XYZ file of C-alpha atoms in Angstrom:
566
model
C 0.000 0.000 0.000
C 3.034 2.246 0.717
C 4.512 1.731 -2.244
C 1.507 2.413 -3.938
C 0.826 5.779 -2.395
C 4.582 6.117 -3.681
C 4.153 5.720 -7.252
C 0.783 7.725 -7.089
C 2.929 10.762 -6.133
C 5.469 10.287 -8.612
C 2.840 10.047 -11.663
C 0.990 13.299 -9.935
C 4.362 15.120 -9.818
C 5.064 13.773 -13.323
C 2.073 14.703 -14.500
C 2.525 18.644 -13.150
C 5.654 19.478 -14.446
C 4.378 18.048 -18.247
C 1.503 20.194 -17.909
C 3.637 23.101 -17.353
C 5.631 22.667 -20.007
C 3.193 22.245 -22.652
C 1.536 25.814 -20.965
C 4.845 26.921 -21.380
C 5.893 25.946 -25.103
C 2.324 26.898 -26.254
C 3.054 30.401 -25.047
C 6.772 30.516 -26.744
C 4.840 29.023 -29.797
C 2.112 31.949 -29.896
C 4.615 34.526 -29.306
C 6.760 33.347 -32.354
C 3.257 33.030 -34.488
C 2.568 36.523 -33.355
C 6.400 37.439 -34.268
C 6.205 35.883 -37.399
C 3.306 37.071 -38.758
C 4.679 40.971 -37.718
C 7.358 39.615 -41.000
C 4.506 40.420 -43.318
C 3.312 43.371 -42.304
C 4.260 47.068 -42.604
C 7.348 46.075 -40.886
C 8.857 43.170 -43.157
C 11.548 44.006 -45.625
C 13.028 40.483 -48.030
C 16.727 40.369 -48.014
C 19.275 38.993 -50.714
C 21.143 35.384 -49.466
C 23.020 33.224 -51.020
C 22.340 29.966 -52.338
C 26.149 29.134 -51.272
C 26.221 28.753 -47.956
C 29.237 30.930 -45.809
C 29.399 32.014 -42.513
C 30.216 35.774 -43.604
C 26.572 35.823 -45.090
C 24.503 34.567 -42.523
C 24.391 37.857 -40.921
C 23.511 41.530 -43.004
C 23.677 44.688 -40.882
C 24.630 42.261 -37.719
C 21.203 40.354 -37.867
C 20.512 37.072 -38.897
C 18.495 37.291 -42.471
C 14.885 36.854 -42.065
C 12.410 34.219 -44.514
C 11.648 34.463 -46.622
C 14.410 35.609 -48.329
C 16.069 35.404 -52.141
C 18.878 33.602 -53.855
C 21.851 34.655 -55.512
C 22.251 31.129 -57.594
C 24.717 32.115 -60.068
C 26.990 34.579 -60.984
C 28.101 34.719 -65.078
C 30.588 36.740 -66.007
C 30.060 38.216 -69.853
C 32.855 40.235 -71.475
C 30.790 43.943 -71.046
C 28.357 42.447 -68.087
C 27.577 40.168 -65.494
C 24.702 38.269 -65.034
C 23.446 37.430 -62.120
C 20.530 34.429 -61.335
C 17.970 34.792 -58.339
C 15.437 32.381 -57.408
C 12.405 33.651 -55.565
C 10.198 32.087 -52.619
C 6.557 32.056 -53.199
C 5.540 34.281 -51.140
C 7.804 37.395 -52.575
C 6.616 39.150 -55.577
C 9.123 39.864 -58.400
C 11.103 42.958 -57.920
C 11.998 45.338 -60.884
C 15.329 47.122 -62.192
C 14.348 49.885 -60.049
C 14.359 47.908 -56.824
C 18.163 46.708 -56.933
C 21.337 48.175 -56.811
C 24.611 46.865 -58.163
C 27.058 46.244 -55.916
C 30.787 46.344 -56.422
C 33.418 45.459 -54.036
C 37.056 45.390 -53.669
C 39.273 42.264 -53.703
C 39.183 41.055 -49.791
C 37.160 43.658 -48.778
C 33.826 43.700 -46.846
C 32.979 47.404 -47.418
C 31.420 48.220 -50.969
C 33.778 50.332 -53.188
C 30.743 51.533 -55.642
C 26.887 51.236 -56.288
C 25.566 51.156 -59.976
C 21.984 50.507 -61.656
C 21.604 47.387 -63.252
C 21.689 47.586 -67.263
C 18.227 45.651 -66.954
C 16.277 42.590 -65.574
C 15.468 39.585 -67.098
C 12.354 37.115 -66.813
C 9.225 36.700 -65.044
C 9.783 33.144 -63.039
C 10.272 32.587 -60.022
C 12.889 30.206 -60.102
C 14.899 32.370 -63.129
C 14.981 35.907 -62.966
C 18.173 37.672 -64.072
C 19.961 41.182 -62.904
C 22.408 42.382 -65.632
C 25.067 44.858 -63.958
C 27.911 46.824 -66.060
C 30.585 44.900 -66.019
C 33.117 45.271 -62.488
C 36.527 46.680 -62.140
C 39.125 44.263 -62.612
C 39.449 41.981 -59.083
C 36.209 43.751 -57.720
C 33.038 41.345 -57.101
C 29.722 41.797 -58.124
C 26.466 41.496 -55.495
C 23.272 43.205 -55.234
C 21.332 45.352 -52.842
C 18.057 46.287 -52.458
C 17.308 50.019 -52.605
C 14.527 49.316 -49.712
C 17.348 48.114 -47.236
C 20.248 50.050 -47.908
C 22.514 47.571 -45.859
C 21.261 44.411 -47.358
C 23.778 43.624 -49.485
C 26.825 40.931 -49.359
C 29.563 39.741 -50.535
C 30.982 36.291 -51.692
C 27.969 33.651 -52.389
C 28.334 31.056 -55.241
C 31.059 31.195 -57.246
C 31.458 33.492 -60.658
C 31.831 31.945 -63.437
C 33.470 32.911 -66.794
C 31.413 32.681 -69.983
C 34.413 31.565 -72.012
C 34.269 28.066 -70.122
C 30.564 26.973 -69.432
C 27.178 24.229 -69.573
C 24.954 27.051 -69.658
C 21.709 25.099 -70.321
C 20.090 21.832 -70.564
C 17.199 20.013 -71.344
C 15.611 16.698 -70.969
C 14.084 15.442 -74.436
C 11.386 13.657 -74.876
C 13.663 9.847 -75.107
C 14.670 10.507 -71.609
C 18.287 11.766 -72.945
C 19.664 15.131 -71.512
C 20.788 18.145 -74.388
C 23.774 20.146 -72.970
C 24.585 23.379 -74.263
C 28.242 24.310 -73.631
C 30.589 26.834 -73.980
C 34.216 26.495 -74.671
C 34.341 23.047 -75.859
C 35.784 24.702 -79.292
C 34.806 21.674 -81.319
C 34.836 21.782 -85.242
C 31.976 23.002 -86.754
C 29.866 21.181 -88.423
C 31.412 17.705 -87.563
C 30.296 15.282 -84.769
C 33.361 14.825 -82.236
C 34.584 11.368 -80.443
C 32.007 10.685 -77.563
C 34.065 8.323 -75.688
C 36.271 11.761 -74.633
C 33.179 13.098 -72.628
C 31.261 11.861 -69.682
C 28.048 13.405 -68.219
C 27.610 14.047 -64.587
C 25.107 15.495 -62.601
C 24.796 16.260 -58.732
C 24.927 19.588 -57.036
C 28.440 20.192 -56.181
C 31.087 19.012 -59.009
C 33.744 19.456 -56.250
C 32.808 16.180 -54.671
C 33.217 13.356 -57.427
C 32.309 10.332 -55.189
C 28.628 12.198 -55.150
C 27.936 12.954 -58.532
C 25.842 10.608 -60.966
C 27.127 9.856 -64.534
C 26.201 9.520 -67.501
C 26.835 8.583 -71.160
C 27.863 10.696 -74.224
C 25.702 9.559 -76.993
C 27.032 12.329 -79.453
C 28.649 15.171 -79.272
C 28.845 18.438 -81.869
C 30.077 21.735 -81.692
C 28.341 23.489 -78.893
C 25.523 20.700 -77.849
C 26.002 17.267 -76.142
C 23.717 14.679 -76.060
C 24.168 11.832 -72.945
C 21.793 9.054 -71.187
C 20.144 10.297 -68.388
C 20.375 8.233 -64.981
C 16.827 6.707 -64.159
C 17.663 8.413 -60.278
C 17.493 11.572 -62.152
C 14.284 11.038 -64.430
C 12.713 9.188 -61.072
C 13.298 12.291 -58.716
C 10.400 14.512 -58.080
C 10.504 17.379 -60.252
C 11.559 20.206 -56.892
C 14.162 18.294 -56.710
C 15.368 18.184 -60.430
C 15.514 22.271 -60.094
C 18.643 21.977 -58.288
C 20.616 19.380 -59.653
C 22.761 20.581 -62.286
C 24.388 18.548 -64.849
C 28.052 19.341 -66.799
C 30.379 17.276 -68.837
C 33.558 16.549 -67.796
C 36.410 16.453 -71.211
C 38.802 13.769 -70.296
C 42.226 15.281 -68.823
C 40.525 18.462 -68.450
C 38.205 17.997 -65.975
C 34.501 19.235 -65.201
C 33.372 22.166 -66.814
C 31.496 24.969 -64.630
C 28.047 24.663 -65.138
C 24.417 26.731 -64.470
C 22.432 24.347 -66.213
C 19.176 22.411 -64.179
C 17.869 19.747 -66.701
C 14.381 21.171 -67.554
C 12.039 18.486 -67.995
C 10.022 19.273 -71.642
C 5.952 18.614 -70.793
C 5.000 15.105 -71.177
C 2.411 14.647 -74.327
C 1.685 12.032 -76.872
C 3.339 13.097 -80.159
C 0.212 14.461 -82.580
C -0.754 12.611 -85.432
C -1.061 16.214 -87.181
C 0.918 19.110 -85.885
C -1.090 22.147 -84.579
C 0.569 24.622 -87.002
C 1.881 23.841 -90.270
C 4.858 27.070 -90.339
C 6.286 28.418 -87.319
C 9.418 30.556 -87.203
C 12.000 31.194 -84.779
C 14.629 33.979 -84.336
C 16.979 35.355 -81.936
C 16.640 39.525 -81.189
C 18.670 41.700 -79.250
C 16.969 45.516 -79.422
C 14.883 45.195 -82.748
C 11.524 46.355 -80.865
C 10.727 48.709 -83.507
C 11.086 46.642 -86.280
C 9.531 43.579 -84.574
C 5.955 44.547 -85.672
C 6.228 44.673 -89.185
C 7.711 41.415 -89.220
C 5.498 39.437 -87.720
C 2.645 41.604 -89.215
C 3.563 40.485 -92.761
C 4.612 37.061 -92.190
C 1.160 36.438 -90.511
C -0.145 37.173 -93.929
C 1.917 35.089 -96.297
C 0.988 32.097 -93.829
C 3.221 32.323 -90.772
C 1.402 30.831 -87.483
C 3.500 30.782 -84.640
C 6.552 32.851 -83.602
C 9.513 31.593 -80.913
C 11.390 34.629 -80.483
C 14.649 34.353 -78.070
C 15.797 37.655 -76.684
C 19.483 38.017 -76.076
C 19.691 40.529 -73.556
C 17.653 43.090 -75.364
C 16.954 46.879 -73.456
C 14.522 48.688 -75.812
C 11.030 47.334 -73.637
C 10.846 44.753 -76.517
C 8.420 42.468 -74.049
C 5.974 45.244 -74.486
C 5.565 44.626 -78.029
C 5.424 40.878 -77.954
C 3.120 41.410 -75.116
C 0.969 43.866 -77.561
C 1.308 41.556 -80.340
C 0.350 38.352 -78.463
C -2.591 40.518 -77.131
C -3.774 41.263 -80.727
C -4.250 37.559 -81.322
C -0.767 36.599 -82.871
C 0.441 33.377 -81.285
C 3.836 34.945 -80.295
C 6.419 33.865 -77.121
C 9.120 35.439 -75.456
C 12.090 33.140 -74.602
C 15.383 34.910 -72.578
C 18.518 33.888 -73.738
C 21.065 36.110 -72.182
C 24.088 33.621 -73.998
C 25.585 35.824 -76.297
C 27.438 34.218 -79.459
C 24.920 31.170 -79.324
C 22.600 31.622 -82.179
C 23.464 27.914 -83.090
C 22.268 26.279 -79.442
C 19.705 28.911 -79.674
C 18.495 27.698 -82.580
C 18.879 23.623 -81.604
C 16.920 24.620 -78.428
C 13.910 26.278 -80.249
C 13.554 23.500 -82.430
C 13.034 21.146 -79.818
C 10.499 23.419 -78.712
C 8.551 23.571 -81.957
C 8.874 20.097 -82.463
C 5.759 18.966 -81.272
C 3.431 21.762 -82.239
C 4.852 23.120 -85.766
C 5.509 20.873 -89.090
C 7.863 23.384 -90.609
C 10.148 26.189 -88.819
C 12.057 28.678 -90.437
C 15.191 29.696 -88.934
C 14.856 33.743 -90.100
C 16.382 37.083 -88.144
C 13.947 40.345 -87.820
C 15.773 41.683 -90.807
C 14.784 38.764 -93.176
C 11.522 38.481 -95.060
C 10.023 35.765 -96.963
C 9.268 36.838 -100.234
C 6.586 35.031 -102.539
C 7.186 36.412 -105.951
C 5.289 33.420 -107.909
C 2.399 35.069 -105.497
C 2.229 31.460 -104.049
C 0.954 31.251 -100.548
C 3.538 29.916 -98.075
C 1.398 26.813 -97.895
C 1.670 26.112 -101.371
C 4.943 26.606 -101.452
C 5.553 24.052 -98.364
C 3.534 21.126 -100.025
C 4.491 21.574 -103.802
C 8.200 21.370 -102.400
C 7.803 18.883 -100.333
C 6.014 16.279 -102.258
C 8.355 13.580 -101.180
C 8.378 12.867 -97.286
C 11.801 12.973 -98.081
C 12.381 16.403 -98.141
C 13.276 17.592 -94.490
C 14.487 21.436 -95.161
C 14.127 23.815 -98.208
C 16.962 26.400 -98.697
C 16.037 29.863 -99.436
C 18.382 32.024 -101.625
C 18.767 35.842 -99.230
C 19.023 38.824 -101.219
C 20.994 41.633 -99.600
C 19.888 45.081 -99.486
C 21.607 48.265 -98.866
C 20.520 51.937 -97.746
C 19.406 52.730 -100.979
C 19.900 56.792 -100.438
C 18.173 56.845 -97.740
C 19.859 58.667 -94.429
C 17.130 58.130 -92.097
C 15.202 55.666 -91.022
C 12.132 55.039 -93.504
C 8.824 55.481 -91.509
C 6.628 53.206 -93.947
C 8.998 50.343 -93.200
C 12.141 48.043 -93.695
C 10.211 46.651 -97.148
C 9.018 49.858 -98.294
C 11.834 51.827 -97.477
C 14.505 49.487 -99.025
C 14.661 48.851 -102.790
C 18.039 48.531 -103.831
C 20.202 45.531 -103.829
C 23.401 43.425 -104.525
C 22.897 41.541 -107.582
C 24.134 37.854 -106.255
C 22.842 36.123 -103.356
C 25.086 36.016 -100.595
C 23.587 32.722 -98.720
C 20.823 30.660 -97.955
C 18.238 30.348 -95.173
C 16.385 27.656 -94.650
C 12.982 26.140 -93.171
C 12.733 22.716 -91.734
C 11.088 19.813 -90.271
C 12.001 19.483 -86.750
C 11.385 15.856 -87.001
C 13.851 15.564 -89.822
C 16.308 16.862 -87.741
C 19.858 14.462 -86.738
C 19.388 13.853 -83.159
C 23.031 15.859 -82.728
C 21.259 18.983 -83.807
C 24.121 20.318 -86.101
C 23.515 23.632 -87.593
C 25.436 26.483 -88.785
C 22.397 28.955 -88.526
C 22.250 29.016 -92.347
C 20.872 24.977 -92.264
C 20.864 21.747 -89.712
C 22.080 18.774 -90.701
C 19.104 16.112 -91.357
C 18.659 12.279 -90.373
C 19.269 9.582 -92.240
C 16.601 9.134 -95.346
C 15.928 12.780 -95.569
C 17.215 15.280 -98.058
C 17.029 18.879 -98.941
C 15.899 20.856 -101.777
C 16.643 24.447 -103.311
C 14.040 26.624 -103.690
C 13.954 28.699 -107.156
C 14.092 32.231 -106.695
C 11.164 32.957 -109.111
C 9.269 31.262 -106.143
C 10.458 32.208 -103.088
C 13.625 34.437 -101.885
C 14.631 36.009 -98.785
C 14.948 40.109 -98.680
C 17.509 40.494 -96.233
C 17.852 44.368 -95.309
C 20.872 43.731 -94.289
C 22.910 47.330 -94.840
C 20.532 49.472 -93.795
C 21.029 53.667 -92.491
C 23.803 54.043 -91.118
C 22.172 54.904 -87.499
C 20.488 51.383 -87.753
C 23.756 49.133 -89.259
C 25.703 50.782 -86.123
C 23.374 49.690 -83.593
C 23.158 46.083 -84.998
C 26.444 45.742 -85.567
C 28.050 47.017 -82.394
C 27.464 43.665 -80.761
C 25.967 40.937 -83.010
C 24.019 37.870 -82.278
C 26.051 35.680 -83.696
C 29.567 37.560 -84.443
C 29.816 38.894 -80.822
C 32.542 41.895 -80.656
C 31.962 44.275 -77.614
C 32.813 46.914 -79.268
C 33.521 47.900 -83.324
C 37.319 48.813 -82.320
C 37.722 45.183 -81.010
C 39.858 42.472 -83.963
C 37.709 39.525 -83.563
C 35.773 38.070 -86.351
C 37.366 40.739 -88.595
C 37.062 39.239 -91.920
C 33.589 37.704 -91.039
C 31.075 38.324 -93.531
C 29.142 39.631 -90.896
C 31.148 42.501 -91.163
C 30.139 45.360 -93.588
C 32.919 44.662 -96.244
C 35.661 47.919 -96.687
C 34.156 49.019 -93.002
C 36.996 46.933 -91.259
C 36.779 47.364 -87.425
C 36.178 51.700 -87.375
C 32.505 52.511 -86.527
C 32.992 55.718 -89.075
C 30.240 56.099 -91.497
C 32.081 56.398 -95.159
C 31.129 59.170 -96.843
C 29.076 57.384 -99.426
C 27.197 54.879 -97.419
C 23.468 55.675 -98.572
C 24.614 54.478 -101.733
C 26.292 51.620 -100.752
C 25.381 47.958 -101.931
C 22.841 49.075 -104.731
C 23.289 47.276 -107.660
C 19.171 46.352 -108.781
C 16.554 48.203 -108.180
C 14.376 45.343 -106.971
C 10.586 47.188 -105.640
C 8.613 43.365 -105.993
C 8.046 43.447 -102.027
C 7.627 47.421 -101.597
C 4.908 47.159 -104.809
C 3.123 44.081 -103.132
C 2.780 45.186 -99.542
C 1.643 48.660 -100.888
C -1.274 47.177 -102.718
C -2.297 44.449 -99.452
C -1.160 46.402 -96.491
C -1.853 50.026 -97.264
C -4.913 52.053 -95.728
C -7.163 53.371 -99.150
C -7.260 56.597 -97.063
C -4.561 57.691 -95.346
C -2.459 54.940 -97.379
C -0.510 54.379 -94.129
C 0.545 50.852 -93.246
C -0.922 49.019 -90.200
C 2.487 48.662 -88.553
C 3.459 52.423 -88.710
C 0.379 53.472 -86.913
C 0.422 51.197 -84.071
C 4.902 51.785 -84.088
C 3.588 55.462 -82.823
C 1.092 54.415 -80.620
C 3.633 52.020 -78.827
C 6.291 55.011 -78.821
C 3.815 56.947 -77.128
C 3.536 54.645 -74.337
C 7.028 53.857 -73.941
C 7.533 57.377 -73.842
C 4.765 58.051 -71.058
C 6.165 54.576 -69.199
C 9.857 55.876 -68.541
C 8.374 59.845 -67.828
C 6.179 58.378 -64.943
C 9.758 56.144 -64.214
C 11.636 59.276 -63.692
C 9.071 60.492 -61.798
């Protein structure tokens, strides 16, 4: 009975003190609700961390950084820029180019030597939105701050990495196999390279070869590798996919530096018929205002869908897309901040039209498809491509020059131009994305095909391609200065000198000759200016649709950066 009376005591006195301290954790807990929700109120400002974790950036301004909070994930450093990758939590909305500050900062220093605006930002995703800053002093280290918490910047985080040496993306194709695009691998063009002197591996920290995953090289070509994925990596739940990257290591090299997360492409059935019989893609940097007319005409000779990769354009260009898409034209933005890529551009757009488009043509802003049999595009596509055969037809491009012009012409690139060279300087070309070879080959100009598919040569009395290549002089500088696919930083700079991207006789001087506006006009050649005259012009005002709605847009843009500066 004793004993009893014992244990009874013991379980009461138990029983006390773990009532006490659930009273007493409930209250902590309600305190820290109360705390937490005070975060997002009037009180709660988001601060910049770093993916990479470091002592020296767990703390900004002495404190310990508060959730939700935003990642640095990658820094890229470009020849005139840097770039640099956040990722977002849910629950933060997007900041703008206003919001941040570029910060620079001294080698071993903690104290930020100089603050600059960011050139621009990039992308409306969560997971992928990208700050451009000028490029830093030489040694210094690029970060951000935001303007709303003066002291919320930092310095280190994930390593930089040099665009001369990179994976920059990838993507898992619809076999299961993952596409690299890479940097620096400075294959020969054109020609598929020994896969057994590559290896694939994926993991999240390339440091640590006993943890990574490997796989396969099934061919590799120029800028693009194609490898098996591991079935851990197709099996893992797609959060966790978003932050495994994947490189390639060359043998007695070692592993490249990499930013590229395998993105999964949407699982489907393949379509017996393809949503859109044409579908074009091209790659833009800061061709807003000729962007319109483009699409505008090519919509009417039988153009359905556009794919149109920015590379790190600054003229508001996603307002026009955003204007066009709005008036019914089935048009997408895609960044692609990799300058000098137009090839892997190109390769990654087709895999993205594969599904939904029979034919793509691989055209820039300054090319138009011109139908002087006054054959509809669609008849042109089936009479050439009788056979199933025929995977790509190869467009002769017609270069045109200022034609004494000295300003830009306000009716248009094809009303405005009407003098040319007399010989065609190269082909373009449209193709079937599922004639494509699975190494994706191209030289911009054509890809190369699979087995059991050919091409064919389209006759110029059927179709041609009016490139306005050599246009005013204001216009050729701008394009020039830092091309898609011939990238020179600046005209001064001896790269690519005798590339026929180059104006011939200009050399590497940004000095308009004398004579330009008369420049590169051997034929008069007025077949497109005549025909989109007669379909495109108002009977009234005998304006064309694109120049009225080019001065409506420059009226907002204009009204857009006064309230900015406001």
């Amino acid at each position: 009975m004793k004993d009893r009376r014992k244990r009874d005591v013991v379980s009461w006195s138990r029983f006390f003190w773990c009532t006490l301290l659930v009273v007493f954790s409930c209250v902590l807990f309600t305190g820290f609700t109360f705390s937490s929700f005070l975060l997002f109120g009037e009180s709660f400002h988001p601060v910049l961390i770093s993916a990479w974790k470091s002592p020296a950036m767990e703390a900004i301004s002495g404190e310990s950084p508060v959730p939700p909070t935003i990642e640095i994930r990658e820094t890229v450093i470009f020849p005139d820029q840097v770039l640099i990758f956040l990722k977002y939590p849910p629950s933060v909305p997007l900041f703008t180019k206003e919001d941040f500050d570029c910060v620079y900062f001294p080698p071993n220093s903690s104290q930020p030597h100089l603050n600059l605006p960011p050139v621009n930002i990039d992308g409306q995703n969560l997971d992928h939105q990208i700050v451009r800053c000028p490029v830093s002093p030489r040694s210094f280290t690029v970060s951000l701050s935001l303007k709303t918490n003066a002291n919320g910047h930092f310095q280190g985080g994930p390593p930089s990495h040099q665009w001369d040496s990179l994976v920059y993306e990838a993507l898992i194709d619809r076999d299961n196999t993952t596409i690299l695009f890479v940097k620096g691998l400075n294959l020969r063009p054109e020609r598929l390279s020994d896969a057994s002197r590559f290896e694939c591996v994926y993991g999240w920290d390339f440091k640590r070869p006993k943890f990574l995953l490997k796989g396969d090289v099934i061919t590799v070509a120029q800028e693009i590798v194609r490898c098996k994925t591991p079935l851990s990596v197709l099996n893992r739940p797609q959060k966790l996919n978003n932050s495994i990257k994947v490189s390639i290591r060359v043998k007695g090299r070692g592993i490249l530096h990499s930013v590229a997360r395998p993105e999964f492409r949407p699982e489907s059935d393949i379509p017996i018929r393809k949503q859109h019989e044409m579908c074009v893609c091209t790659m833009v940097r800061n061709q807003a205002k000729f962007l319109r007319e483009w699409v505008m005409y090519h919509a009417r000779v039988g153009v359905q869908r556009w794919f149109i990769y920015d590379n790190n354009s600054d003229d508001a260009i996603e307002n026009v897309i955003e204007s066009l898409d709005d008036a019914n034209f089935n048009i997408t933005r895609h960044v692609w901040p990799w300058i000098k890529t137009q090839e892997g551009g190109f390769a990654h757009c087709a895999l993205r039209a594969r599904d939904s488009c029979e034919w793509v043509g691989f055209i820039d802003v300054d090319e138009f498809l011109h139908l002087p049999s006054n054959l509809s595009l669609h008849d042109v596509l089936r009479n050439q491509s009788e056979s199933h055969r025929v995977g790509e037809l190869r467009t002769s491009c017609y270069s045109f020059g200022p034609s004494g012009l000295k300003r830009v012409p306000s009716e248009g690139v094809m009303a405005g131009y009407t003098c040319r060279v007399g010989v065609p300087e190269r082909h373009k070309s449209i193709v079937r994305p599922d004639a494509l070879n699975s190494s994706l080959i191209n030289v911009v100009h054509h890809f190369h095909l699979r087995d059991g598919f050919e091409y064919v040569n389209v006759e110029r009395g059927v179709m041609v391609i009016n490139h306005y290549k050599y246009q005013v002089w204001e216009v050729f500088k701008e394009k020039f200065y830092r091309r898609v696919a011939t990238y020179v930083a600046d005209w001064k700079g001896k790269e690519n000198a005798g590339s026929k991207d180059r104006a011939p006789g200009l050399g590497t001087e940004a000095v308009e000759p004398p004579d330009w506006s008369s420049r590169f006009c051997e034929v008069s050649d007025t077949g497109l200016k005549d025909w989109v005259l007669r379909v495109f012009a108002d009977p009234q005002t005998h304006l064309l649709p694109w120049q009225e709605q080019q001065e409506e847009q420059e009226d907002r843009l204009l009204t857009v950066r006064k309230n900015e500066k406001k």
